[in-house]
mmCIF file of C-alpha atoms and ligand atoms in Angstrom:
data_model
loop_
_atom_site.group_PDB
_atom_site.id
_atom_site.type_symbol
_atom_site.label_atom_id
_atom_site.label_comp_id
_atom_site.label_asym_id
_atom_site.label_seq_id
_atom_site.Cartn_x
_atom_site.Cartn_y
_atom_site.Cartn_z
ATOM 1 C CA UNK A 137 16.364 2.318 19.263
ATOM 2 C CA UNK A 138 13.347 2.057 16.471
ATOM 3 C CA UNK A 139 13.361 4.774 14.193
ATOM 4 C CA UNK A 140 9.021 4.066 14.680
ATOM 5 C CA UNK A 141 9.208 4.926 17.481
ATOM 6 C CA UNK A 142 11.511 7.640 18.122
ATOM 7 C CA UNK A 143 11.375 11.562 16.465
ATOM 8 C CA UNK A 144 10.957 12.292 14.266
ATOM 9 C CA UNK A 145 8.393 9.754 13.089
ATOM 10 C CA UNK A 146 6.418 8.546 15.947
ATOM 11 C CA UNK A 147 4.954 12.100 16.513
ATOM 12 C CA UNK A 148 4.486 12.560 12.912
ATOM 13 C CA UNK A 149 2.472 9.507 13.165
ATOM 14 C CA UNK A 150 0.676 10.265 16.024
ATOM 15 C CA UNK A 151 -0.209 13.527 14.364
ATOM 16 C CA UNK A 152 -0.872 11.953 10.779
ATOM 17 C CA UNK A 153 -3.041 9.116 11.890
ATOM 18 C CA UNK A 154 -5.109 12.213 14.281
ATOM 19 C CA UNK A 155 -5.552 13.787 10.948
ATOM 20 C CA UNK A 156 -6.175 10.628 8.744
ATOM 21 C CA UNK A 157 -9.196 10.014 11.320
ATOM 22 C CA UNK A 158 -10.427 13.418 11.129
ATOM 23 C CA UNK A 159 -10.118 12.995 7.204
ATOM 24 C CA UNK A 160 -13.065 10.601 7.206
ATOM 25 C CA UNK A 161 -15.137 13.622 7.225
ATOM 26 C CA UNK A 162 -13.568 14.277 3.366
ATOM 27 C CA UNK A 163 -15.141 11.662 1.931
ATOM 28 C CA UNK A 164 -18.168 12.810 -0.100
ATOM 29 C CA UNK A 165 -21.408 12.053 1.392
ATOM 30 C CA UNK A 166 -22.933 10.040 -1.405
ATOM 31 C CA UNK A 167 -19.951 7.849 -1.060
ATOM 32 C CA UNK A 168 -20.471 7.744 2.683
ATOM 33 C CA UNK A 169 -24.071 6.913 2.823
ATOM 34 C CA UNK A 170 -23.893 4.617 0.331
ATOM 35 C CA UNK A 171 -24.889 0.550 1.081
ATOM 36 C CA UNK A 172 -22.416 -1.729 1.311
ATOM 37 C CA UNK A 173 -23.573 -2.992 -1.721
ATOM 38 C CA UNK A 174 -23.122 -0.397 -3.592
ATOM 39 C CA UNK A 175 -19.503 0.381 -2.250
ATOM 40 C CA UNK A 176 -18.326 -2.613 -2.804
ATOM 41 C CA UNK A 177 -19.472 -2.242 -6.903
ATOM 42 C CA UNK A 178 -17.851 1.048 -6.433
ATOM 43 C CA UNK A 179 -14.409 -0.004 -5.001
ATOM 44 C CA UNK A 180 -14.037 -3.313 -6.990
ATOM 45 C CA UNK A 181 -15.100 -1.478 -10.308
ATOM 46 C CA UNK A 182 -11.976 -2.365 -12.970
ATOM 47 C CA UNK A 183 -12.858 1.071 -14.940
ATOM 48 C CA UNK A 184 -14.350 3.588 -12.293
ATOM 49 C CA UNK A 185 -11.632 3.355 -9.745
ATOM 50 C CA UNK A 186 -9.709 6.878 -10.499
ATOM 51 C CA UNK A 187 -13.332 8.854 -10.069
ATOM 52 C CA UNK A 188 -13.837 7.380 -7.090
ATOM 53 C CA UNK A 189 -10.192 7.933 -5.652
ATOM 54 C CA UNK A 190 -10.575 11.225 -6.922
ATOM 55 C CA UNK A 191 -13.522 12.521 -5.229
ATOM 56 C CA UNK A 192 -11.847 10.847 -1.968
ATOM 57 C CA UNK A 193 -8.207 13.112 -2.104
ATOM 58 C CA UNK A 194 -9.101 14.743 0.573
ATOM 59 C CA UNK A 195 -8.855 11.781 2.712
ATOM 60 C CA UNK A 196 -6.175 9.927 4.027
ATOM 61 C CA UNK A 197 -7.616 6.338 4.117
ATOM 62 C CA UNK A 198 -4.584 5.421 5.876
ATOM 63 C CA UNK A 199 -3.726 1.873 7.347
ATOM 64 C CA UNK A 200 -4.755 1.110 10.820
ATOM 65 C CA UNK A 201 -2.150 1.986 13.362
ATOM 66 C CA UNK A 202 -1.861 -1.848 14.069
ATOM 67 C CA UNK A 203 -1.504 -3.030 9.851
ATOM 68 C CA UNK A 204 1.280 -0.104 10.220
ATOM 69 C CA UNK A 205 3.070 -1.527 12.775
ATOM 70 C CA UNK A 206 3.009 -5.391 11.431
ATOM 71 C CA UNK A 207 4.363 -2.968 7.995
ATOM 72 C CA UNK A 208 7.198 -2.151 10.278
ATOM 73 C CA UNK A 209 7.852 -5.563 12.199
ATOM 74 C CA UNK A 210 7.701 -7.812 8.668
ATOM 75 C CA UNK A 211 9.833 -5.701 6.444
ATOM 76 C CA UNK A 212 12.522 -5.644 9.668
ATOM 77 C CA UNK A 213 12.243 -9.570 10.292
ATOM 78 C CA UNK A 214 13.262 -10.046 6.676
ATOM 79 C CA UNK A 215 15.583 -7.345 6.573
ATOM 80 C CA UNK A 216 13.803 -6.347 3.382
ATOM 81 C CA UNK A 217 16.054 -3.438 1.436
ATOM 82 C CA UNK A 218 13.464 -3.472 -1.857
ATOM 83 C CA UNK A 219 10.086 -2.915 -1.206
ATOM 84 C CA UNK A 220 7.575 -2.159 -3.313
ATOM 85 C CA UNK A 221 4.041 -0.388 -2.785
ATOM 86 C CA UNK A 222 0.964 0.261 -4.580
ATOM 87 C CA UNK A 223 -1.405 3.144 -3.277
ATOM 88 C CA UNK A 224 1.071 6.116 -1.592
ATOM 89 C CA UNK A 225 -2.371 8.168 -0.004
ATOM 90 C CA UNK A 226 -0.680 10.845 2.640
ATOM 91 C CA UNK A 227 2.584 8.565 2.925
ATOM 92 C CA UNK A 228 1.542 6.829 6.435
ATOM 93 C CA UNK A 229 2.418 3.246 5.613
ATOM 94 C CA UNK A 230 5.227 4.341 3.438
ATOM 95 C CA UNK A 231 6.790 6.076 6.708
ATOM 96 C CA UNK A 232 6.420 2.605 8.490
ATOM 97 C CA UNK A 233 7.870 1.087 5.884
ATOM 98 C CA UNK A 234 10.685 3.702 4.939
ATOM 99 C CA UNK A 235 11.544 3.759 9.086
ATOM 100 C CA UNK A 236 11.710 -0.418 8.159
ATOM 101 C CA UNK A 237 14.517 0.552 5.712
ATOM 102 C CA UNK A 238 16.102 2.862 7.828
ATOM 103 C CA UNK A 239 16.993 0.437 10.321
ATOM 104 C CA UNK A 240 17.717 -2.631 8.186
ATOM 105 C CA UNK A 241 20.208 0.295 7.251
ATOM 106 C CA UNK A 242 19.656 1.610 4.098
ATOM 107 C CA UNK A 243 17.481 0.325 1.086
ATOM 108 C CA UNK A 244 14.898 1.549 -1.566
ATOM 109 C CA UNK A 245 11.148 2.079 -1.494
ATOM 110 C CA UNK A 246 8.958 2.627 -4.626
ATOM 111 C CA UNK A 247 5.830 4.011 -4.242
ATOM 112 C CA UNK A 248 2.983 4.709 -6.510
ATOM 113 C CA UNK A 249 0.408 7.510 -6.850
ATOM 114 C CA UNK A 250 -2.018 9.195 -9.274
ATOM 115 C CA UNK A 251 -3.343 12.051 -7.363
ATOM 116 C CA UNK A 252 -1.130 15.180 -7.558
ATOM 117 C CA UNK A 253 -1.754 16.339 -4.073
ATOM 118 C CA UNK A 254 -1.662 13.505 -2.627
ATOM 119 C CA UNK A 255 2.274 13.212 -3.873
ATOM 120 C CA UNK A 256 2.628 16.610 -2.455
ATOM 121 C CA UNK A 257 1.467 15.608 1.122
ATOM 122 C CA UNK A 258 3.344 12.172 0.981
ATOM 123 C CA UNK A 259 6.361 14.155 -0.065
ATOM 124 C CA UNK A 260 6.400 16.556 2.740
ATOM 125 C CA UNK A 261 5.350 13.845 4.930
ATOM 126 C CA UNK A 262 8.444 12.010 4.483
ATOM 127 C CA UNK A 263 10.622 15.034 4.404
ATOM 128 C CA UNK A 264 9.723 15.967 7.707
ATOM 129 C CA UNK A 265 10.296 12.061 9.037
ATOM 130 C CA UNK A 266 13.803 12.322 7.350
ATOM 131 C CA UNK A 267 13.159 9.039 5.352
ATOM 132 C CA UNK A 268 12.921 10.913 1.922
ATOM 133 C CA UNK A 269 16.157 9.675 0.557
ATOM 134 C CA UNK A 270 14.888 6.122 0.782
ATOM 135 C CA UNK A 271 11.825 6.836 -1.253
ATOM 136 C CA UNK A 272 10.960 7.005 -4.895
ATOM 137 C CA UNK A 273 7.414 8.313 -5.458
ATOM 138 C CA UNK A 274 6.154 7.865 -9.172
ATOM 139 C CA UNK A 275 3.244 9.349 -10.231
ATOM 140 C CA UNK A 276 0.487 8.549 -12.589
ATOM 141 C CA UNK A 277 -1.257 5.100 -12.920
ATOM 142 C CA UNK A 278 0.474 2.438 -11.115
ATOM 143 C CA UNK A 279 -0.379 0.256 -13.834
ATOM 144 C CA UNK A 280 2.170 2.062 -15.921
ATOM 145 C CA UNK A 281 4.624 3.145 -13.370
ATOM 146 C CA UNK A 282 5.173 -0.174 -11.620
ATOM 147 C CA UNK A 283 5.372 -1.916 -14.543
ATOM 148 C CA UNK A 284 8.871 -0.602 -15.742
ATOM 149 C CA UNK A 285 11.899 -0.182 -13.790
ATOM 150 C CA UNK A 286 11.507 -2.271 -11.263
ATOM 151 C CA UNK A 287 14.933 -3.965 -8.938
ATOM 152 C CA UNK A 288 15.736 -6.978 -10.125
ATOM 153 C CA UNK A 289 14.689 -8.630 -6.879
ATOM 154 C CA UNK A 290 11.864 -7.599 -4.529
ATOM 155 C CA UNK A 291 11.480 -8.012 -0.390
ATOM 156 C CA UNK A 292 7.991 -6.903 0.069
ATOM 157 C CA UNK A 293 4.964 -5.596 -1.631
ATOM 158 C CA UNK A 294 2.344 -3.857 -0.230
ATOM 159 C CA UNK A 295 -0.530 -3.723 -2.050
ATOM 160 C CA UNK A 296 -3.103 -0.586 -0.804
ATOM 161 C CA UNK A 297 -4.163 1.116 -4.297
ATOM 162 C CA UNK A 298 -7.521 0.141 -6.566
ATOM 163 C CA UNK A 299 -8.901 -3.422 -5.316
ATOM 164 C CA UNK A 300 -9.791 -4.236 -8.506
ATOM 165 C CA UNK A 301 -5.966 -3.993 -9.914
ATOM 166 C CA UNK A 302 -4.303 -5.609 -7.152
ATOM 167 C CA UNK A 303 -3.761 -8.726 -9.993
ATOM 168 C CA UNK A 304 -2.765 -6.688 -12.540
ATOM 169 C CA UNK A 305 -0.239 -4.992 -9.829
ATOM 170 C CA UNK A 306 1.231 -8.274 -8.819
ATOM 171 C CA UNK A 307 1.613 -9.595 -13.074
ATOM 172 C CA UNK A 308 3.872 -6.368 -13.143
ATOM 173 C CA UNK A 309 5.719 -7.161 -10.090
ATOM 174 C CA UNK A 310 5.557 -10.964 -9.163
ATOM 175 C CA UNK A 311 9.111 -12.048 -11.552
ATOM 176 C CA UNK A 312 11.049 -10.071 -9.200
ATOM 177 C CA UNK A 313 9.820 -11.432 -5.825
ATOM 178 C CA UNK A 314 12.099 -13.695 -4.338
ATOM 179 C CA UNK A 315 11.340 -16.596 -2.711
ATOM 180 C CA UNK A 316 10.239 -15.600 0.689
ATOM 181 C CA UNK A 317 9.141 -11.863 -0.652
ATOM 182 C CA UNK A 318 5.994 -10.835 1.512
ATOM 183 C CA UNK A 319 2.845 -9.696 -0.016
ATOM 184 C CA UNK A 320 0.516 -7.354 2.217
ATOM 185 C CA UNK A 321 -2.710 -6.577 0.653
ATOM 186 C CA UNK A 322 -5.093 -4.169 2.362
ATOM 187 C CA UNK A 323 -8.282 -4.899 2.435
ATOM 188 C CA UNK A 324 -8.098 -7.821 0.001
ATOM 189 C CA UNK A 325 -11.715 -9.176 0.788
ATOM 190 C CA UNK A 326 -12.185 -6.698 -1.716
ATOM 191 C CA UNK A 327 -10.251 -8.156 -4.716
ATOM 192 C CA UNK A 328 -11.650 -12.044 -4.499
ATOM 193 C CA UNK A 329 -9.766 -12.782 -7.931
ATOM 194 C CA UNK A 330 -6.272 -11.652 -6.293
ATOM 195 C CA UNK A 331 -7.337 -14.107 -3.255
ATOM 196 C CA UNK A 332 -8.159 -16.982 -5.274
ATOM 197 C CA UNK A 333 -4.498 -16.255 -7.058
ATOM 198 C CA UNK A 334 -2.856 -16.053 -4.415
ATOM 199 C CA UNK A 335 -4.442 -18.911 -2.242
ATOM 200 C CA UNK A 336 -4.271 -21.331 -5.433
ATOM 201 C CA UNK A 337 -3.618 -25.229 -5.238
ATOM 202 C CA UNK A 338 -0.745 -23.623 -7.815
ATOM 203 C CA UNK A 339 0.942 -23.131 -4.231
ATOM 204 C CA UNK A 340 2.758 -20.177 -6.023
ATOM 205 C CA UNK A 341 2.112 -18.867 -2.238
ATOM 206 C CA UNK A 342 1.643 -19.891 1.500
ATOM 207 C CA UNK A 343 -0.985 -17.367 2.285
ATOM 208 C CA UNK A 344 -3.501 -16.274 4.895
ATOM 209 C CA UNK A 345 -5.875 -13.467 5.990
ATOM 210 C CA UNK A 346 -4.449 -12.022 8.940
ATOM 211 C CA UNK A 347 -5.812 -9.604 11.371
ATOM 212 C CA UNK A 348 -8.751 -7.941 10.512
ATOM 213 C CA UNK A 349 -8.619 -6.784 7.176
ATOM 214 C CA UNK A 350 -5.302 -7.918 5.769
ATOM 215 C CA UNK A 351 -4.145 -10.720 3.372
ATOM 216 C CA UNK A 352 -0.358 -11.825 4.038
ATOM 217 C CA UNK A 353 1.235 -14.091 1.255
ATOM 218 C CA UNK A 354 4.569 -15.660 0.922
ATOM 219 C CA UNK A 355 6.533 -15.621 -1.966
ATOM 220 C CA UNK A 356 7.506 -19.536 -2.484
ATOM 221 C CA UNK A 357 10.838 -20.453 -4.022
HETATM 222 C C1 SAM B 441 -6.131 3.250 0.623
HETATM 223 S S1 SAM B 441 -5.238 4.585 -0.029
HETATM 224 C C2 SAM B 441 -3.556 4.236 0.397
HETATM 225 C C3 SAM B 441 -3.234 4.509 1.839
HETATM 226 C C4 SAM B 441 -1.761 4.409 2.159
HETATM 227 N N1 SAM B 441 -1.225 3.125 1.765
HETATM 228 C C5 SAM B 441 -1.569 4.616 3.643
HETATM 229 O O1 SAM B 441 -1.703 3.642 4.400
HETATM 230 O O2 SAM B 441 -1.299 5.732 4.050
HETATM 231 C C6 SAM B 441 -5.233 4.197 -1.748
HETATM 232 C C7 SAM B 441 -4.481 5.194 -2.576
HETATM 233 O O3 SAM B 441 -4.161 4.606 -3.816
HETATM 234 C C8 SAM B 441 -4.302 5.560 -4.839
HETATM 235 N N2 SAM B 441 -4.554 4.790 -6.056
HETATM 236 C C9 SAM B 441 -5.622 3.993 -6.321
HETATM 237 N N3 SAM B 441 -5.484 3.391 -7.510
HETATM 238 C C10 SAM B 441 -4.300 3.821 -8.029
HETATM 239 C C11 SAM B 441 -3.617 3.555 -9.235
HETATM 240 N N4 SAM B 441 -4.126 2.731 -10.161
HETATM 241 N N5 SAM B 441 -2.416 4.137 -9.425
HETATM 242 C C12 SAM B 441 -1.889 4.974 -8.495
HETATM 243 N N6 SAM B 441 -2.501 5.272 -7.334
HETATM 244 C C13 SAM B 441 -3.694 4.694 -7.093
HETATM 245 C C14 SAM B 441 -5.472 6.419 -4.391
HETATM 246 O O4 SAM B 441 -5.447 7.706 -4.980
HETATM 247 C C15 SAM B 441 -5.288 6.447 -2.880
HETATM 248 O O5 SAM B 441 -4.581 7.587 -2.468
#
């Protein structure tokens, strides 16, 4: 038995990815109909990125059902108990992750967010899939809250916040990866720097881009 796909979760998730598609129609028009020029500027600006999460926290802008599920299967097939992740949204690839924990049986997941009612949905979200009591939320800027109290060792990050920080995410995190700690990073195309780190000659990392919009790194020993 998979707590993914059993109740409570997997009709929470049925229902929360319905809704997260739905929530497409949240984000602002000018946003929307903007080139993909211009988005990109947008999402890979270093100083505009709260505005433009901001005028989006209506939306979900969830992980795809399938990135969800290869959440699930990675942080089970390295029985991961510390995970780490950047960019909470509505809490739908934290529940994949949290129902990870769950059956590894028992661990800790800390998640970052900096818009309040966005922490209130993920909260309620993960009360009602009973994986609450695995979960730390911390609000505010992930570049502050991730970069204190962190376990000493780390299983897997996943990084889904503001492209443009997903470097500055993995300075505050990287010391307590262990060798073998997975990195998933969402949409990473956006955040060429944090490529080029992580695919480096350096060989701090074996990584690859993997499905269709997902970067998956190995921690090397
Ligand atoms: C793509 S969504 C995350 C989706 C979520 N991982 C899921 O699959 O359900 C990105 C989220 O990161 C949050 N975010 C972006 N930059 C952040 C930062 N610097 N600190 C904290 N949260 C941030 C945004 O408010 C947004 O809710």
């Amino acid at each position: 038995m998979s707590s993914l796909t059993t109740a409570p979760i997997a009709p929470l998730l049925d229902r929360l990815f319905a809704e997260a598609e739905a929530s497409f129609a949240a984000i602002p028009p000018a946003f929307a109909s903007m080139t993909e020029e211009e988005r990109t500027r947008l999402l890979t600006s270093r100083t505009g990125y709260r505005d433009v999460y901001m005028g989006m926290k209506d939306a979900a802008l969830a992980v795809s059902r399938e990135t969800g599920t290869l959440l699930y299967m990675l942080a089970r097939s390295i029985a991961a108990r510390s995970i780490v992740e950047f960019g909470t949204s509505f809490g739908l690839s934290t529940l994949h992750l949290a129902a990870a924990l769950r059956d590894n049986g028992g661990g800790r997941l800390i998640t970052s967010e900096f818009e309040p009612s966005k922490v209130t949905r993920a909260r309620a979200n993960l009360v009602a899939g009973g994986v609450s009591d695995l979960v730390e939320i911390r609000e505010g800027d992930a570049l502050e809250t991730l970069g204190r109290d962190l376990p000493e060792t780390i299983d897997l990050l996943l990084l889904d916040g503001a492209k443009a920080l997903y470097p500055d995410i993995l300075d505050r995190v990287e010391s307590r990866l262990r060798p073998g700690a997975l990195i998933v990073a969402d949409n990473a195309d956006w955040s060429q720097d944090y490529l080029a780190r992580v695919r480096s000659a350096e060989r701090a990392y074996v990584s690859v881009p993997f499905a269709a919009d997902v970067e998956l790194s190995m921690r090397m020993g």
